[in-house]
mmCIF file with all atom_site columns, C-alpha atoms in Angstrom:
data_model
loop_
_atom_site.group_PDB
_atom_site.id
_atom_site.type_symbol
_atom_site.label_atom_id
_atom_site.label_alt_id
_atom_site.label_comp_id
_atom_site.label_asym_id
_atom_site.label_entity_id
_atom_site.label_seq_id
_atom_site.pdbx_PDB_ins_code
_atom_site.Cartn_x
_atom_site.Cartn_y
_atom_site.Cartn_z
_atom_site.occupancy
_atom_site.B_iso_or_equiv
_atom_site.pdbx_formal_charge
_atom_site.auth_seq_id
_atom_site.auth_comp_id
_atom_site.auth_asym_id
_atom_site.auth_atom_id
_atom_site.pdbx_PDB_model_num
ATOM 1   C CA . MET G 1 1   ? 117.438 116.397 106.324 1.00 41.00 ? 650 MET G CA 1
ATOM 2   C CA . PRO G 1 2   ? 114.159 118.261 106.886 1.00 50.00 ? 651 PRO G CA 1
ATOM 3   C CA . GLU G 1 3   ? 111.097 116.109 107.480 1.00 61.00 ? 652 GLU G CA 1
ATOM 4   C CA . ASP G 1 4   ? 109.003 118.232 105.107 1.00 78.00 ? 653 ASP G CA 1
ATOM 5   C CA . ARG G 1 5   ? 111.405 117.858 102.161 1.00 90.00 ? 654 ARG G CA 1
ATOM 6   C CA . PRO G 1 6   ? 109.425 116.635 99.115  1.00 96.00 ? 655 PRO G CA 1
ATOM 7   C CA . THR G 1 7   ? 110.131 113.063 98.042  1.00 96.00 ? 656 THR G CA 1
ATOM 8   C CA . ILE G 1 8   ? 108.736 110.052 96.200  1.00 97.00 ? 657 ILE G CA 1
ATOM 9   C CA . SER G 1 9   ? 107.497 107.179 98.370  1.00 97.00 ? 658 SER G CA 1
ATOM 10  C CA . THR G 1 10  ? 105.682 103.868 97.964  1.00 98.00 ? 659 THR G CA 1
ATOM 11  C CA . HIS G 1 11  ? 103.774 101.271 99.961  1.00 98.00 ? 660 HIS G CA 1
ATOM 12  C CA . VAL G 1 12  ? 103.305 97.717  98.633  1.00 98.00 ? 661 VAL G CA 1
ATOM 13  C CA . LEU G 1 13  ? 100.445 95.642  100.023 1.00 97.00 ? 662 LEU G CA 1
ATOM 14  C CA . ASP G 1 14  ? 99.709  91.996  99.248  1.00 96.00 ? 663 ASP G CA 1
ATOM 15  C CA . THR G 1 15  ? 95.918  91.887  98.971  1.00 96.00 ? 664 THR G CA 1
ATOM 16  C CA . GLY G 1 16  ? 95.995  88.101  98.678  1.00 93.00 ? 665 GLY G CA 1
ATOM 17  C CA . THR G 1 17  ? 97.368  87.726  102.193 1.00 95.00 ? 666 THR G CA 1
ATOM 18  C CA . GLY G 1 18  ? 96.096  91.009  103.614 1.00 96.00 ? 667 GLY G CA 1
ATOM 19  C CA . ARG G 1 19  ? 99.622  91.917  104.745 1.00 97.00 ? 668 ARG G CA 1
ATOM 20  C CA . PRO G 1 20  ? 102.316 94.411  103.769 1.00 98.00 ? 669 PRO G CA 1
ATOM 21  C CA . ALA G 1 21  ? 104.695 93.147  101.094 1.00 97.00 ? 670 ALA G CA 1
ATOM 22  C CA . ALA G 1 22  ? 108.115 93.241  102.753 1.00 97.00 ? 671 ALA G CA 1
ATOM 23  C CA . SER G 1 23  ? 111.388 92.885  100.831 1.00 97.00 ? 672 SER G CA 1
ATOM 24  C CA . VAL G 1 24  ? 110.031 93.942  97.432  1.00 97.00 ? 673 VAL G CA 1
ATOM 25  C CA . ARG G 1 25  ? 112.832 95.438  95.355  1.00 98.00 ? 674 ARG G CA 1
ATOM 26  C CA . VAL G 1 26  ? 112.015 98.915  94.022  1.00 98.00 ? 675 VAL G CA 1
ATOM 27  C CA . ARG G 1 27  ? 114.092 101.032 91.661  1.00 98.00 ? 676 ARG G CA 1
ATOM 28  C CA . LEU G 1 28  ? 113.640 104.705 90.797  1.00 98.00 ? 677 LEU G CA 1
ATOM 29  C CA . VAL G 1 29  ? 115.087 105.989 87.512  1.00 97.00 ? 678 VAL G CA 1
ATOM 30  C CA . ARG G 1 30  ? 115.109 109.566 86.210  1.00 96.00 ? 679 ARG G CA 1
ATOM 31  C CA . ASP G 1 31  ? 113.825 109.614 82.620  1.00 93.00 ? 680 ASP G CA 1
ATOM 32  C CA . ALA G 1 32  ? 115.866 112.626 81.481  1.00 91.00 ? 681 ALA G CA 1
ATOM 33  C CA . ASP G 1 33  ? 119.246 110.932 81.793  1.00 94.00 ? 682 ASP G CA 1
ATOM 34  C CA . GLY G 1 34  ? 118.460 107.345 82.824  1.00 94.00 ? 683 GLY G CA 1
ATOM 35  C CA . SER G 1 35  ? 120.182 107.807 86.165  1.00 95.00 ? 684 SER G CA 1
ATOM 36  C CA . LEU G 1 36  ? 119.370 105.285 88.864  1.00 96.00 ? 685 LEU G CA 1
ATOM 37  C CA . LEU G 1 37  ? 118.246 107.224 91.949  1.00 96.00 ? 686 LEU G CA 1
ATOM 38  C CA . ALA G 1 38  ? 117.252 104.275 94.140  1.00 97.00 ? 687 ALA G CA 1
ATOM 39  C CA . ASP G 1 39  ? 117.551 100.507 94.212  1.00 98.00 ? 688 ASP G CA 1
ATOM 40  C CA . THR G 1 40  ? 116.193 99.390  97.560  1.00 98.00 ? 689 THR G CA 1
ATOM 41  C CA . MET G 1 41  ? 113.732 97.068  99.325  1.00 98.00 ? 690 MET G CA 1
ATOM 42  C CA . THR G 1 42  ? 110.449 97.693  101.091 1.00 98.00 ? 691 THR G CA 1
ATOM 43  C CA . ASP G 1 43  ? 110.641 97.494  104.882 1.00 98.00 ? 692 ASP G CA 1
ATOM 44  C CA . ALA G 1 44  ? 108.666 95.124  107.139 1.00 98.00 ? 693 ALA G CA 1
ATOM 45  C CA . ASP G 1 45  ? 105.605 97.370  106.687 1.00 98.00 ? 694 ASP G CA 1
ATOM 46  C CA . GLY G 1 46  ? 105.945 97.257  102.877 1.00 98.00 ? 695 GLY G CA 1
ATOM 47  C CA . ARG G 1 47  ? 107.080 100.873 102.730 1.00 98.00 ? 696 ARG G CA 1
ATOM 48  C CA . ILE G 1 48  ? 109.855 102.960 101.290 1.00 98.00 ? 697 ILE G CA 1
ATOM 49  C CA . ARG G 1 49  ? 109.428 106.420 102.741 1.00 96.00 ? 698 ARG G CA 1
ATOM 50  C CA . ASP G 1 50  ? 112.054 108.239 100.662 1.00 97.00 ? 699 ASP G CA 1
ATOM 51  C CA . LEU G 1 51  ? 113.137 106.855 97.303  1.00 97.00 ? 700 LEU G CA 1
ATOM 52  C CA . LEU G 1 52  ? 115.284 109.931 96.718  1.00 96.00 ? 701 LEU G CA 1
ATOM 53  C CA . ALA G 1 53  ? 117.456 109.143 99.774  1.00 89.00 ? 702 ALA G CA 1
ATOM 54  C CA . GLY G 1 54  ? 118.034 112.789 100.569 1.00 87.00 ? 703 GLY G CA 1
ATOM 55  C CA . GLN G 1 55  ? 118.431 113.982 96.968  1.00 92.00 ? 704 GLN G CA 1
ATOM 56  C CA . PRO G 1 56  ? 116.258 116.951 95.974  1.00 94.00 ? 705 PRO G CA 1
ATOM 57  C CA . LEU G 1 57  ? 113.042 116.254 94.082  1.00 96.00 ? 706 LEU G CA 1
ATOM 58  C CA . GLU G 1 58  ? 113.121 117.769 90.595  1.00 96.00 ? 707 GLU G CA 1
ATOM 59  C CA . THR G 1 59  ? 110.366 118.237 88.049  1.00 97.00 ? 708 THR G CA 1
ATOM 60  C CA . GLY G 1 60  ? 110.340 115.805 85.146  1.00 97.00 ? 709 GLY G CA 1
ATOM 61  C CA . GLY G 1 61  ? 109.703 112.159 84.405  1.00 97.00 ? 710 GLY G CA 1
ATOM 62  C CA . TYR G 1 62  ? 110.563 109.205 86.605  1.00 98.00 ? 711 TYR G CA 1
ATOM 63  C CA . ARG G 1 63  ? 110.195 105.441 86.243  1.00 98.00 ? 712 ARG G CA 1
ATOM 64  C CA . LEU G 1 64  ? 109.307 103.436 89.324  1.00 97.00 ? 713 LEU G CA 1
ATOM 65  C CA . GLU G 1 65  ? 110.132 99.731  88.887  1.00 98.00 ? 714 GLU G CA 1
ATOM 66  C CA . PHE G 1 66  ? 108.716 97.093  91.221  1.00 98.00 ? 715 PHE G CA 1
ATOM 67  C CA . ILE G 1 67  ? 110.601 93.775  91.016  1.00 98.00 ? 716 ILE G CA 1
ATOM 68  C CA . LEU G 1 68  ? 108.035 91.293  92.311  1.00 96.00 ? 717 LEU G CA 1
ATOM 69  C CA . GLY G 1 69  ? 109.899 88.004  91.958  1.00 90.00 ? 718 GLY G CA 1
ATOM 70  C CA . ASP G 1 70  ? 108.367 84.673  90.970  1.00 86.00 ? 719 ASP G CA 1
ATOM 71  C CA . GLY G 1 71  ? 104.765 84.303  89.915  1.00 88.00 ? 720 GLY G CA 1
ATOM 72  C CA . PHE G 1 72  ? 102.711 85.465  86.966  1.00 95.00 ? 721 PHE G CA 1
ATOM 73  C CA . PHE G 1 73  ? 103.513 89.156  87.560  1.00 95.00 ? 722 PHE G CA 1
ATOM 74  C CA . ARG G 1 74  ? 107.292 89.365  87.901  1.00 96.00 ? 723 ARG G CA 1
ATOM 75  C CA . SER G 1 75  ? 107.677 93.134  87.636  1.00 97.00 ? 724 SER G CA 1
ATOM 76  C CA . LEU G 1 76  ? 105.812 96.351  87.038  1.00 97.00 ? 725 LEU G CA 1
ATOM 77  C CA . ALA G 1 77  ? 107.095 99.695  85.755  1.00 97.00 ? 726 ALA G CA 1
ATOM 78  C CA . VAL G 1 78  ? 105.168 102.903 86.371  1.00 97.00 ? 727 VAL G CA 1
ATOM 79  C CA . TRP G 1 79  ? 106.113 106.154 84.638  1.00 97.00 ? 728 TRP G CA 1
ATOM 80  C CA . LEU G 1 80  ? 105.200 109.333 86.462  1.00 96.00 ? 729 LEU G CA 1
ATOM 81  C CA . ASP G 1 81  ? 105.554 113.042 85.794  1.00 97.00 ? 730 ASP G CA 1
ATOM 82  C CA . VAL G 1 82  ? 106.525 115.337 88.638  1.00 97.00 ? 731 VAL G CA 1
ATOM 83  C CA . ASP G 1 83  ? 105.163 118.757 87.751  1.00 96.00 ? 732 ASP G CA 1
ATOM 84  C CA . ASP G 1 84  ? 105.486 120.337 91.198  1.00 96.00 ? 733 ASP G CA 1
ATOM 85  C CA . ALA G 1 85  ? 108.752 119.751 93.073  1.00 96.00 ? 734 ALA G CA 1
ATOM 86  C CA . THR G 1 86  ? 107.407 121.461 96.202  1.00 96.00 ? 735 THR G CA 1
ATOM 87  C CA . ARG G 1 87  ? 105.119 118.547 97.120  1.00 96.00 ? 736 ARG G CA 1
ATOM 88  C CA . SER G 1 88  ? 105.689 114.839 97.750  1.00 96.00 ? 737 SER G CA 1
ATOM 89  C CA . TYR G 1 89  ? 104.441 111.997 95.557  1.00 97.00 ? 738 TYR G CA 1
ATOM 90  C CA . HIS G 1 90  ? 103.205 108.673 96.950  1.00 97.00 ? 739 HIS G CA 1
ATOM 91  C CA . VAL G 1 91  ? 102.684 105.678 94.628  1.00 98.00 ? 740 VAL G CA 1
ATOM 92  C CA . PRO G 1 92  ? 101.098 102.669 96.382  1.00 98.00 ? 741 PRO G CA 1
ATOM 93  C CA . LEU G 1 93  ? 100.975 99.221  94.788  1.00 98.00 ? 742 LEU G CA 1
ATOM 94  C CA . LEU G 1 94  ? 98.356  96.597  95.624  1.00 98.00 ? 743 LEU G CA 1
ATOM 95  C CA . ARG G 1 95  ? 99.406  93.137  94.483  1.00 96.00 ? 744 ARG G CA 1
ATOM 96  C CA . SER G 1 96  ? 97.989  89.639  94.454  1.00 95.00 ? 745 SER G CA 1
ATOM 97  C CA . ALA G 1 97  ? 98.513  86.507  92.409  1.00 93.00 ? 746 ALA G CA 1
ATOM 98  C CA . PHE G 1 98  ? 95.704  87.713  90.111  1.00 95.00 ? 747 PHE G CA 1
ATOM 99  C CA . GLY G 1 99  ? 96.254  91.428  89.674  1.00 96.00 ? 748 GLY G CA 1
ATOM 100 C CA . LEU G 1 100 ? 98.206  94.619  90.262  1.00 97.00 ? 749 LEU G CA 1
ATOM 101 C CA . THR G 1 101 ? 96.783  98.066  91.009  1.00 97.00 ? 750 THR G CA 1
ATOM 102 C CA . THR G 1 102 ? 98.547  101.360 91.520  1.00 96.00 ? 751 THR G CA 1
ATOM 103 C CA . TYR G 1 103 ? 97.281  104.882 92.007  1.00 95.00 ? 752 TYR G CA 1
ATOM 104 C CA . ARG G 1 104 ? 98.404  108.376 92.970  1.00 93.00 ? 753 ARG G CA 1
ATOM 105 C CA . GLY G 1 105 ? 98.293  108.384 96.745  1.00 88.00 ? 754 GLY G CA 1
ATOM 106 C CA . SER G 1 106 ? 98.339  111.254 99.175  1.00 81.00 ? 755 SER G CA 1
#
């Protein structure tokens, strides 16, 4: 698989502890047909480098679901539109007991 193949990735950081959030379950679903493309866990650095697991990136809508476990915020779903399948998309999540923040990363 080429290293420059476009993909969707994420990085989850726990801002309450100042550490990466390891073992956070993340699912990626394609909106068009509801197909589950990924159901995996963040690594020790809080990252998932390729949610498509080798599948080609296609234009269209996707839902990124973060399953956060116990606490006030148990999960978060983010809907994103891929309008250019020639570039990668990175969606970081900053979490704490008091808030969640996500943004379009680089």
